[in-house]
Structure formats: C-alpha cells, structure tokens
Amino acid sequence: QTLAMLHPRAIEALAPLLSQIQTKALQQAILGAIGYLAKMDFSSLEKAITSSDADIVRQLILILGHMQGAKPLGILRRLTRHPSDGVRIDALKMILKGDTGGHSGLFNLIEDANPEVRKLFIRHIGGQRDVKYEQRIMDYLGNREYALKDNEHLLACYQVLGRCGSASCLPFLR
C-alpha cells in the first residue's frame, strides 16, 4: 500500500528492483504497485520497459497483459520484435491470451527466428477459421520466397491453411 502512494515516475526506480528481490510476495507487491502507478501515468511504464533488461521486461509484460487499451497492446506488439526470445514469446502469449483482436499485424511471426514463437503463432491462427489469415497464408505459400527453408515449417503452414481456411482454399491445396 505504501508503494502505491509513490509518484508514477517511481516505476522507473521500482522496475530494476524486480531482478534483485528473491521473495515472490515482495515481487508481487512491487508488480502490483507498478501496475497501479502505470494506470496514473502510462509513460513511466513505457520508459521502464524501454530501459530495462529482458528479465525485467518479461515481468513487466504481466502488467501489460492486465491492462486494457491500445497503448498496452501496442507495446506488446512492439515487444514481439524484441531481440530476446523469451520477451517475444511472453509478449505473443499475452496478446493471444487477451483475445482483443491484437493479433492482427503479427503475420511476420510466421517466420520468426525462434521455432517456439513460430509454432505458437501458427497454432493460434490454425485454431479458428479466418478468411484474412487464409488469404495471407495462401499468399505466403504461393510466393515461394520463404526466409525459412525448413520443410517442417512449410508443412505446418499447409496444415494450418487446411484448418483455418474455407472451401475456397481447396484448389490451392490441391
């Protein structure tokens, strides 16, 4: 409760403490305070995310996932291009968990350097029929200019097209 009385700019000082604290209860208290303060001044959370190392960013993603609106979603999308595999995975999981339509604009993850990111994204788009994804996957497969020359990846793309596509993709699949 005392932490919540701080000025929102204190987020930038609290975030680095997350990696130094060993007890879960205290980490949860600091995360809760950061979340509360971020609701008053979101820019302080943005600065903390920009200036923190990957381990701290991964913890701050939890806060972003519990926030509503375009700004938290925008940062999560930006974090899907982070150099750290763990940050990209956590950000993508949080976007997909939110089910706010935030997955549009993430098609580039189909060729992410990390196979876990690719599989997570492919599994998600294969989970529902979606005409937009159907067309994007057909375009991707039809161009035959893949950054990844992995047969397993291409097979997964064809399988997901079969799951998310409609009858209109049958001629393409043949």
PDB file of N, CA, C and O in Angstrom, residues 23-60:
ATOM      1  N   THR A  23      12.085 -12.842  -2.810  1.00  0.00           N
ATOM      2  CA  THR A  23      10.795 -13.349  -2.327  1.00  0.00           C
ATOM      3  C   THR A  23       9.673 -13.007  -3.294  1.00  0.00           C
ATOM      4  O   THR A  23       9.558 -11.871  -3.758  1.00  0.00           O
ATOM      5  N   LYS A  24       8.858 -14.007  -3.594  1.00  0.00           N
ATOM      6  CA  LYS A  24       7.734 -13.838  -4.518  1.00  0.00           C
ATOM      7  C   LYS A  24       6.724 -12.818  -4.013  1.00  0.00           C
ATOM      8  O   LYS A  24       6.171 -12.052  -4.787  1.00  0.00           O
ATOM      9  N   ALA A  25       6.491 -12.833  -2.724  1.00  0.00           N
ATOM     10  CA  ALA A  25       5.487 -11.927  -2.163  1.00  0.00           C
ATOM     11  C   ALA A  25       5.885 -10.471  -2.384  1.00  0.00           C
ATOM     12  O   ALA A  25       5.046  -9.641  -2.757  1.00  0.00           O
ATOM     13  N   LEU A  26       7.153 -10.164  -2.173  1.00  0.00           N
ATOM     14  CA  LEU A  26       7.612  -8.794  -2.374  1.00  0.00           C
ATOM     15  C   LEU A  26       7.625  -8.437  -3.857  1.00  0.00           C
ATOM     16  O   LEU A  26       7.254  -7.318  -4.239  1.00  0.00           O
ATOM     17  N   GLN A  27       8.004  -9.385  -4.708  1.00  0.00           N
ATOM     18  CA  GLN A  27       7.947  -9.142  -6.154  1.00  0.00           C
ATOM     19  C   GLN A  27       6.514  -8.838  -6.586  1.00  0.00           C
ATOM     20  O   GLN A  27       6.282  -7.919  -7.368  1.00  0.00           O
ATOM     21  N   GLN A  28       5.551  -9.623  -6.067  1.00  0.00           N
ATOM     22  CA  GLN A  28       4.149  -9.398  -6.411  1.00  0.00           C
ATOM     23  C   GLN A  28       3.679  -8.026  -5.929  1.00  0.00           C
ATOM     24  O   GLN A  28       2.915  -7.353  -6.619  1.00  0.00           O
ATOM     25  N   ALA A  29       4.142  -7.622  -4.747  1.00  0.00           N
ATOM     26  CA  ALA A  29       3.762  -6.301  -4.220  1.00  0.00           C
ATOM     27  C   ALA A  29       4.299  -5.188  -5.122  1.00  0.00           C
ATOM     28  O   ALA A  29       3.586  -4.218  -5.419  1.00  0.00           O
ATOM     29  N   ILE A  30       5.535  -5.335  -5.570  1.00  0.00           N
ATOM     30  CA  ILE A  30       6.125  -4.314  -6.445  1.00  0.00           C
ATOM     31  C   ILE A  30       5.428  -4.315  -7.798  1.00  0.00           C
ATOM     32  O   ILE A  30       5.115  -3.253  -8.344  1.00  0.00           O
ATOM     33  N   LEU A  31       5.153  -5.500  -8.351  1.00  0.00           N
ATOM     34  CA  LEU A  31       4.419  -5.563  -9.617  1.00  0.00           C
ATOM     35  C   LEU A  31       3.036  -4.925  -9.482  1.00  0.00           C
ATOM     36  O   LEU A  31       2.588  -4.202 -10.370  1.00  0.00           O
ATOM     37  N   GLY A  32       2.369  -5.172  -8.371  1.00  0.00           N
ATOM     38  CA  GLY A  32       1.061  -4.567  -8.130  1.00  0.00           C
ATOM     39  C   GLY A  32       1.142  -3.056  -8.048  1.00  0.00           C
ATOM     40  O   GLY A  32       0.304  -2.341  -8.610  1.00  0.00           O
ATOM     41  N   ALA A  33       2.165  -2.568  -7.364  1.00  0.00           N
ATOM     42  CA  ALA A  33       2.345  -1.116  -7.249  1.00  0.00           C
ATOM     43  C   ALA A  33       2.663  -0.509  -8.609  1.00  0.00           C
ATOM     44  O   ALA A  33       2.137   0.555  -8.964  1.00  0.00           O
ATOM     45  N   ILE A  34       3.515  -1.174  -9.386  1.00  0.00           N
ATOM     46  CA  ILE A  34       3.846  -0.667 -10.722  1.00  0.00           C
ATOM     47  C   ILE A  34       2.581  -0.623 -11.586  1.00  0.00           C
ATOM     48  O   ILE A  34       2.336   0.354 -12.301  1.00  0.00           O
ATOM     49  N   GLY A  35       1.776  -1.659 -11.512  1.00  0.00           N
ATOM     50  CA  GLY A  35       0.526  -1.686 -12.269  1.00  0.00           C
ATOM     51  C   GLY A  35      -0.408  -0.560 -11.866  1.00  0.00           C
ATOM     52  O   GLY A  35      -1.012   0.102 -12.715  1.00  0.00           O
ATOM     53  N   TYR A  36      -0.513  -0.324 -10.585  1.00  0.00           N
ATOM     54  CA  TYR A  36      -1.367   0.751 -10.075  1.00  0.00           C
ATOM     55  C   TYR A  36      -0.849   2.112 -10.538  1.00  0.00           C
ATOM     56  O   TYR A  36      -1.619   2.948 -11.011  1.00  0.00           O
ATOM     57  N   LEU A  37       0.454   2.323 -10.412  1.00  0.00           N
ATOM     58  CA  LEU A  37       1.050   3.600 -10.805  1.00  0.00           C
ATOM     59  C   LEU A  37       0.979   3.807 -12.319  1.00  0.00           C
ATOM     60  O   LEU A  37       0.810   4.937 -12.788  1.00  0.00           O
ATOM     61  N   ALA A  38       1.082   2.727 -13.070  1.00  0.00           N
ATOM     62  CA  ALA A  38       1.025   2.835 -14.533  1.00  0.00           C
ATOM     63  C   ALA A  38      -0.347   3.293 -15.010  1.00  0.00           C
ATOM     64  O   ALA A  38      -0.458   3.932 -16.062  1.00  0.00           O
ATOM     65  N   LYS A  39      -1.377   2.986 -14.250  1.00  0.00           N
ATOM     66  CA  LYS A  39      -2.718   3.456 -14.616  1.00  0.00           C
ATOM     67  C   LYS A  39      -2.822   4.972 -14.506  1.00  0.00           C
ATOM     68  O   LYS A  39      -3.608   5.588 -15.208  1.00  0.00           O
ATOM     69  N   MET A  40      -1.994   5.558 -13.644  1.00  0.00           N
ATOM     70  CA  MET A  40      -1.990   7.016 -13.491  1.00  0.00           C
ATOM     71  C   MET A  40      -1.102   7.687 -14.541  1.00  0.00           C
ATOM     72  O   MET A  40      -1.395   8.792 -14.980  1.00  0.00           O
ATOM     73  N   ASP A  41       0.000   7.033 -14.891  1.00  0.00           N
ATOM     74  CA  ASP A  41       0.940   7.604 -15.866  1.00  0.00           C
ATOM     75  C   ASP A  41       1.587   6.462 -16.642  1.00  0.00           C
ATOM     76  O   ASP A  41       2.596   5.906 -16.212  1.00  0.00           O
ATOM     77  N   PHE A  42       1.005   6.149 -17.781  1.00  0.00           N
ATOM     78  CA  PHE A  42       1.468   5.010 -18.570  1.00  0.00           C
ATOM     79  C   PHE A  42       2.859   5.236 -19.149  1.00  0.00           C
ATOM     80  O   PHE A  42       3.615   4.290 -19.353  1.00  0.00           O
ATOM     81  N   SER A  43       3.222   6.476 -19.377  1.00  0.00           N
ATOM     82  CA  SER A  43       4.524   6.765 -19.992  1.00  0.00           C
ATOM     83  C   SER A  43       5.683   6.300 -19.110  1.00  0.00           C
ATOM     84  O   SER A  43       6.745   5.937 -19.627  1.00  0.00           O
ATOM     85  N   SER A  44       5.512   6.299 -17.819  1.00  0.00           N
ATOM     86  CA  SER A  44       6.571   5.819 -16.928  1.00  0.00           C
ATOM     87  C   SER A  44       6.804   4.320 -17.101  1.00  0.00           C
ATOM     88  O   SER A  44       7.939   3.855 -17.055  1.00  0.00           O
ATOM     89  N   LEU A  45       5.742   3.565 -17.325  1.00  0.00           N
ATOM     90  CA  LEU A  45       5.882   2.134 -17.589  1.00  0.00           C
ATOM     91  C   LEU A  45       6.569   1.914 -18.936  1.00  0.00           C
ATOM     92  O   LEU A  45       7.449   1.055 -19.063  1.00  0.00           O
ATOM     93  N   GLU A  46       6.212   2.725 -19.926  1.00  0.00           N
ATOM     94  CA  GLU A  46       6.862   2.627 -21.238  1.00  0.00           C
ATOM     95  C   GLU A  46       8.366   2.857 -21.125  1.00  0.00           C
ATOM     96  O   GLU A  46       9.160   2.118 -21.716  1.00  0.00           O
ATOM     97  N   LYS A  47       8.748   3.853 -20.363  1.00  0.00           N
ATOM     98  CA  LYS A  47      10.171   4.158 -20.178  1.00  0.00           C
ATOM     99  C   LYS A  47      10.883   3.005 -19.475  1.00  0.00           C
ATOM    100  O   LYS A  47      12.005   2.654 -19.829  1.00  0.00           O
ATOM    101  N   ALA A  48      10.243   2.439 -18.473  1.00  0.00           N
ATOM    102  CA  ALA A  48      10.849   1.319 -17.742  1.00  0.00           C
ATOM    103  C   ALA A  48      11.041   0.122 -18.665  1.00  0.00           C
ATOM    104  O   ALA A  48      12.072  -0.556 -18.602  1.00  0.00           O
ATOM    105  N   ILE A  49      10.078  -0.126 -19.529  1.00  0.00           N
ATOM    106  CA  ILE A  49      10.188  -1.253 -20.458  1.00  0.00           C
ATOM    107  C   ILE A  49      11.313  -1.005 -21.456  1.00  0.00           C
ATOM    108  O   ILE A  49      12.101  -1.903 -21.756  1.00  0.00           O
ATOM    109  N   THR A  50      11.428   0.206 -21.930  1.00  0.00           N
ATOM    110  CA  THR A  50      12.455   0.550 -22.905  1.00  0.00           C
ATOM    111  C   THR A  50      13.858   0.464 -22.320  1.00  0.00           C
ATOM    112  O   THR A  50      14.792   0.050 -23.000  1.00  0.00           O
ATOM    113  N   SER A  51      13.996   0.816 -21.058  1.00  0.00           N
ATOM    114  CA  SER A  51      15.335   0.899 -20.467  1.00  0.00           C
ATOM    115  C   SER A  51      15.730  -0.325 -19.639  1.00  0.00           C
ATOM    116  O   SER A  51      16.828  -0.355 -19.097  1.00  0.00           O
ATOM    117  N   SER A  52      14.882  -1.324 -19.562  1.00  0.00           N
ATOM    118  CA  SER A  52      15.168  -2.487 -18.710  1.00  0.00           C
ATOM    119  C   SER A  52      15.724  -3.655 -19.516  1.00  0.00           C
ATOM    120  O   SER A  52      15.526  -3.753 -20.723  1.00  0.00           O
ATOM    121  N   ASP A  53      16.389  -4.557 -18.792  1.00  0.00           N
ATOM    122  CA  ASP A  53      16.894  -5.761 -19.458  1.00  0.00           C
ATOM    123  C   ASP A  53      15.741  -6.744 -19.674  1.00  0.00           C
ATOM    124  O   ASP A  53      14.633  -6.568 -19.166  1.00  0.00           O
ATOM    125  N   ALA A  54      16.004  -7.785 -20.427  1.00  0.00           N
ATOM    126  CA  ALA A  54      14.969  -8.723 -20.849  1.00  0.00           C
ATOM    127  C   ALA A  54      14.243  -9.390 -19.682  1.00  0.00           C
ATOM    128  O   ALA A  54      13.026  -9.586 -19.737  1.00  0.00           O
ATOM    129  N   ASP A  55      14.959  -9.736 -18.620  1.00  0.00           N
ATOM    130  CA  ASP A  55      14.313 -10.414 -17.483  1.00  0.00           C
ATOM    131  C   ASP A  55      13.279  -9.510 -16.818  1.00  0.00           C
ATOM    132  O   ASP A  55      12.200  -9.975 -16.427  1.00  0.00           O
ATOM    133  N   ILE A  56      13.597  -8.248 -16.693  1.00  0.00           N
ATOM    134  CA  ILE A  56      12.654  -7.305 -16.085  1.00  0.00           C
ATOM    135  C   ILE A  56      11.486  -7.054 -17.037  1.00  0.00           C
ATOM    136  O   ILE A  56      10.322  -7.014 -16.620  1.00  0.00           O
ATOM    137  N   VAL A  57      11.782  -6.905 -18.324  1.00  0.00           N
ATOM    138  CA  VAL A  57      10.718  -6.685 -19.309  1.00  0.00           C
ATOM    139  C   VAL A  57       9.723  -7.840 -19.279  1.00  0.00           C
ATOM    140  O   VAL A  57       8.509  -7.629 -19.346  1.00  0.00           O
ATOM    141  N   ARG A  58      10.237  -9.056 -19.138  1.00  0.00           N
ATOM    142  CA  ARG A  58       9.343 -10.217 -19.084  1.00  0.00           C
ATOM    143  C   ARG A  58       8.380 -10.119 -17.906  1.00  0.00           C
ATOM    144  O   ARG A  58       7.222 -10.524 -18.004  1.00  0.00           O
ATOM    145  N   GLN A  59       8.832  -9.583 -16.791  1.00  0.00           N
ATOM    146  CA  GLN A  59       7.939  -9.414 -15.638  1.00  0.00           C
ATOM    147  C   GLN A  59       6.950  -8.279 -15.884  1.00  0.00           C
ATOM    148  O   GLN A  59       5.789  -8.364 -15.489  1.00  0.00           O
ATOM    149  N   LEU A  60       7.412  -7.225 -16.548  1.00  0.00           N
ATOM    150  CA  LEU A  60       6.531  -6.093 -16.830  1.00  0.00           C
ATOM    151  C   LEU A  60       5.456  -6.453 -17.859  1.00  0.00           C
ATOM    152  O   LEU A  60       4.398  -5.827 -17.893  1.00  0.00           O
TER     153      LEU A  60
END
